[in-house]
Short mmCIF file of C-alpha atoms in Angstrom, two decimals:
data_model
loop_
_atom_site.label_atom_id
_atom_site.label_comp_id
_atom_site.label_asym_id
_atom_site.label_seq_id
_atom_site.Cartn_x
_atom_site.Cartn_y
_atom_site.Cartn_z
CA ILE X 89 17.65 32.44 54.93
CA ASP X 90 16.33 28.90 55.48
CA GLY X 91 12.71 29.04 56.58
CA THR X 92 12.57 32.83 56.72
CA ILE X 93 13.17 33.79 53.07
CA ALA X 94 13.68 30.50 51.22
CA ARG X 95 10.59 28.31 51.54
CA ASN X 96 12.73 25.17 51.25
CA ALA X 97 15.96 25.14 53.25
CA LEU X 98 18.99 25.56 50.98
CA PHE X 99 21.03 23.10 53.05
CA LEU X 100 18.45 20.31 52.70
CA GLN X 101 18.07 20.92 48.98
CA ILE X 102 21.83 20.83 48.44
CA VAL X 103 22.15 17.48 50.21
CA ASP X 104 19.30 16.13 48.07
CA GLN X 105 21.01 17.40 44.92
CA LEU X 106 24.36 15.87 45.89
CA ILE X 107 22.62 12.52 46.28
CA ALA X 108 20.81 12.95 42.95
CA ASN X 109 24.16 13.76 41.30
CA LYS X 110 25.67 10.66 42.95
CA ASN X 111 28.26 12.75 44.75
CA LEU X 112 26.81 11.22 47.92
CA ASP X 113 25.84 7.57 48.21
CA PRO X 114 22.24 7.02 46.94
CA LYS X 115 21.61 4.77 49.96
CA TYR X 116 21.01 7.95 51.97
CA ARG X 117 17.96 8.78 49.86
CA GLU X 118 15.85 6.06 51.49
CA GLU X 119 16.97 7.01 55.00
CA LEU X 120 16.16 10.68 54.44
CA ASP X 121 12.82 9.89 52.83
CA LYS X 122 11.75 7.93 55.90
CA LYS X 123 12.57 10.86 58.18
CA TYR X 124 10.88 13.31 55.81
CA THR X 125 7.73 11.16 55.69
CA ASN X 126 7.62 11.20 59.48
CA TYR X 127 7.77 14.98 59.31
CA LEU X 128 5.02 15.21 56.65
CA HIS X 129 2.79 13.02 58.80
CA ARG X 130 3.76 14.99 61.94
CA SER X 131 4.48 11.61 63.53
CA HIS X 132 6.03 13.23 66.58
CA GLN X 133 7.15 16.65 67.79
CA ASP X 134 10.81 16.18 66.86
CA ALA X 135 10.17 14.76 63.36
CA PHE X 136 11.52 17.77 61.49
CA LYS X 137 14.51 18.08 63.79
CA GLU X 138 15.34 14.41 63.18
CA TYR X 139 15.07 14.91 59.43
CA THR X 140 17.33 17.95 59.39
CA SER X 141 19.81 16.34 61.80
CA LEU X 142 20.14 13.32 59.54
CA SER X 143 20.71 15.58 56.55
CA VAL X 144 23.47 17.41 58.45
CA ASP X 145 25.05 14.10 59.48
CA VAL X 146 24.99 12.80 55.90
CA LEU X 147 26.83 15.82 54.55
CA PHE X 148 29.37 16.25 57.32
CA LYS X 149 30.18 12.54 57.54
CA ASN X 150 31.01 12.54 53.85
CA MET X 151 32.32 16.05 53.38
CA LYS X 152 35.98 15.09 52.95
CA THR X 153 35.06 12.98 49.89
CA LEU X 154 33.38 15.91 48.11
CA LYS X 155 35.17 17.89 45.45
CA THR X 156 34.59 21.62 45.72
CA ASP X 157 33.44 21.90 42.10
CA GLU X 158 30.95 19.02 42.61
CA TYR X 159 29.53 20.74 45.65
CA ARG X 160 29.19 24.09 43.89
CA LYS X 161 27.62 22.45 40.84
CA ALA X 162 24.92 21.06 43.14
CA VAL X 163 24.46 24.51 44.70
CA ASP X 164 24.10 26.14 41.28
CA GLU X 165 21.43 23.60 40.32
CA VAL X 166 19.50 24.25 43.56
CA ILE X 167 19.67 28.03 43.15
CA LYS X 168 18.57 27.81 39.52
CA ASN X 169 15.52 25.76 40.46
CA SER X 170 14.41 27.45 43.67
CA ALA X 171 15.88 30.96 44.00
CA LYS X 172 12.46 32.54 43.46
CA ASN X 173 10.62 30.13 45.80
CA VAL X 174 10.50 32.61 48.67
CA TYR X 175 8.07 33.87 51.28
CA VAL X 176 6.03 36.95 50.36
CA TYR X 177 6.16 38.55 53.82
CA THR X 178 9.93 38.62 54.16
CA ARG X 179 10.51 39.49 50.50
CA GLN X 180 8.30 42.55 50.92
CA LEU X 181 9.86 43.44 54.27
CA ILE X 182 13.30 43.48 52.66
CA LEU X 183 12.07 45.75 49.85
CA ASP X 184 10.30 48.11 52.25
CA LEU X 185 13.32 48.44 54.54
CA GLN X 186 15.69 48.98 51.61
CA LYS X 187 13.48 51.82 50.36
CA LYS X 188 13.82 53.41 53.79
CA GLY X 189 17.61 53.21 53.57
CA TYR X 190 18.17 50.31 55.97
CA PHE X 191 21.44 48.36 56.00
CA ILE X 192 20.38 44.75 55.32
CA ILE X 193 22.33 41.76 56.69
CA ALA X 194 21.75 38.08 55.93
CA LEU X 195 23.11 35.52 58.40
CA SER X 196 22.62 31.83 57.67
CA GLY X 197 23.54 28.37 58.82
CA SER X 198 23.77 27.38 55.16
CA GLU X 199 27.14 27.46 53.41
CA MET X 200 28.66 30.77 52.27
CA TYR X 201 28.70 30.17 48.50
CA ALA X 202 25.07 29.03 48.54
CA VAL X 203 23.98 31.98 50.68
CA GLN X 204 25.72 34.52 48.47
CA GLU X 205 24.35 33.01 45.26
CA PHE X 206 20.82 32.90 46.68
CA THR X 207 20.89 36.46 48.06
CA LYS X 208 22.08 38.10 44.83
CA GLN X 209 18.43 38.72 43.98
CA PHE X 210 17.95 40.81 47.15
CA ASN X 211 21.02 43.08 47.06
CA PHE X 212 21.88 42.59 50.73
CA ASP X 213 24.63 44.82 52.06
CA ILE X 214 26.21 41.77 53.75
CA ALA X 215 25.43 38.08 53.27
CA VAL X 216 27.27 35.60 55.48
CA GLY X 217 26.98 31.82 55.64
CA GLU X 218 29.08 29.06 57.13
CA ASN X 219 32.57 28.74 55.71
CA TYR X 220 33.43 25.24 54.45
CA HIS X 221 37.20 25.00 54.27
CA GLU X 222 38.75 23.48 51.17
CA LYS X 223 42.17 22.18 50.13
CA ASP X 224 43.47 20.73 46.87
CA GLY X 225 40.03 20.84 45.29
CA PHE X 226 38.23 18.99 48.13
CA LEU X 227 36.25 20.13 51.14
CA THR X 228 38.20 19.42 54.32
CA GLY X 229 35.35 18.94 56.78
CA ASN X 230 36.37 22.00 58.80
CA VAL X 231 33.62 24.57 59.14
CA ASP X 232 33.36 28.08 60.61
CA ASN X 233 29.89 28.19 62.17
CA VAL X 234 27.42 31.05 61.91
CA PHE X 235 24.06 29.63 63.06
CA ASP X 236 24.87 29.79 66.79
CA ARG X 237 26.83 33.08 66.63
CA LYS X 238 24.45 35.44 64.84
CA ASP X 239 24.37 37.89 67.74
CA LYS X 240 28.15 38.15 67.67
CA PHE X 241 28.17 38.83 63.93
CA ILE X 242 25.57 41.56 64.36
CA LYS X 243 27.63 43.28 67.06
CA GLN X 244 30.67 43.10 64.78
CA PHE X 245 28.88 44.56 61.76
CA VAL X 246 27.19 47.30 63.78
CA GLU X 247 30.61 48.45 65.01
CA GLU X 248 32.39 48.06 61.66
CA HIS X 249 29.74 49.96 59.66
CA ASN X 250 28.78 52.53 62.31
CA LEU X 251 25.19 51.29 62.45
CA THR X 252 22.54 51.80 65.13
CA TYR X 253 20.00 49.54 66.82
CA GLU X 254 17.38 52.31 66.70
CA ASP X 255 14.19 50.96 65.06
CA SER X 256 16.15 47.86 63.99
CA TYR X 257 14.54 44.64 62.75
CA ALA X 258 15.46 40.97 62.85
CA VAL X 259 13.63 37.90 61.58
CA GLY X 260 14.19 34.32 62.77
CA ASP X 261 12.40 30.99 62.83
CA SER X 262 14.26 28.85 65.37
CA LEU X 263 15.35 29.15 68.99
CA SER X 264 18.96 29.58 67.87
CA ASP X 265 17.83 32.96 66.51
CA ALA X 266 16.61 34.17 69.92
CA SER X 267 19.91 35.78 70.90
CA MET X 268 19.79 37.80 67.68
CA LEU X 269 16.13 38.75 68.09
CA LYS X 270 16.79 40.06 71.60
CA MET X 271 19.20 42.63 70.20
CA VAL X 272 16.76 44.58 68.01
CA GLU X 273 13.79 46.86 68.65
CA ASN X 274 11.51 44.97 66.24
CA PRO X 275 12.04 41.21 66.61
CA ILE X 276 9.90 39.02 64.35
CA ALA X 277 9.41 35.28 64.91
CA PHE X 278 8.50 34.11 61.43
CA ASN X 279 6.93 30.65 61.01
CA PRO X 280 8.58 29.84 64.35
CA GLU X 281 9.32 26.33 65.50
CA ASP X 282 7.71 25.42 68.83
CA ASN X 283 10.50 26.57 71.14
CA LEU X 284 10.86 29.96 69.48
CA PHE X 285 7.07 30.35 69.39
CA GLU X 286 6.92 29.94 73.16
CA GLU X 287 9.87 32.30 73.68
CA ALA X 288 8.27 34.91 71.41
CA LYS X 289 5.00 34.71 73.36
CA ARG X 290 6.88 35.17 76.66
CA LYS X 291 8.83 38.13 75.30
CA GLY X 292 5.90 39.74 73.48
CA TRP X 293 7.66 39.56 70.11
CA LYS X 294 5.74 39.83 66.88
CA ILE X 295 4.80 36.41 65.46
CA VAL X 296 4.07 36.03 61.74
CA VAL X 297 2.91 32.83 60.04
CA GLU X 298 2.79 32.44 56.26
#
């Protein structure tokens, strides 16, 4: 989802919204802005990675203090404001494949509720994000990861739904997607970060930049 369909990563937007809503300490705004400015100026090769890593750290360090309804309120605000801010290429690819009868799966490193709310507009057959555990109205800090296990999810869904890899497609933008891209007949590196770009060139995968 993030970087392949949504132009602005859902995760990053949700952290920003939680800060704006004062569910997270406003002090983080300045820290994140500094990292984001480094990325905008392309100050160094790892600028975007540093920005996203800080955003992840901010959320996970404070997750146990977040009420579930506060978190979902922030998600709803993000989806309302940016659900249609998507890439043309992947939006059209989804529509074209659906017309051909393809089974469409969304796998994301963003949280499950956010992923499912965002993907309602696309009518995916399956939409899976990371599961943030909750207890007594608060997030617990325990998470079931998806981002580094996309290949395993695909194998599971192919078996469960009696699917085939024949003329299959997958789209990814980071090196963590490589294991998934290797599984399909039509891998697409979309707006790839440097490491995936190099891997795609080595493998002869289609590269699309929008």
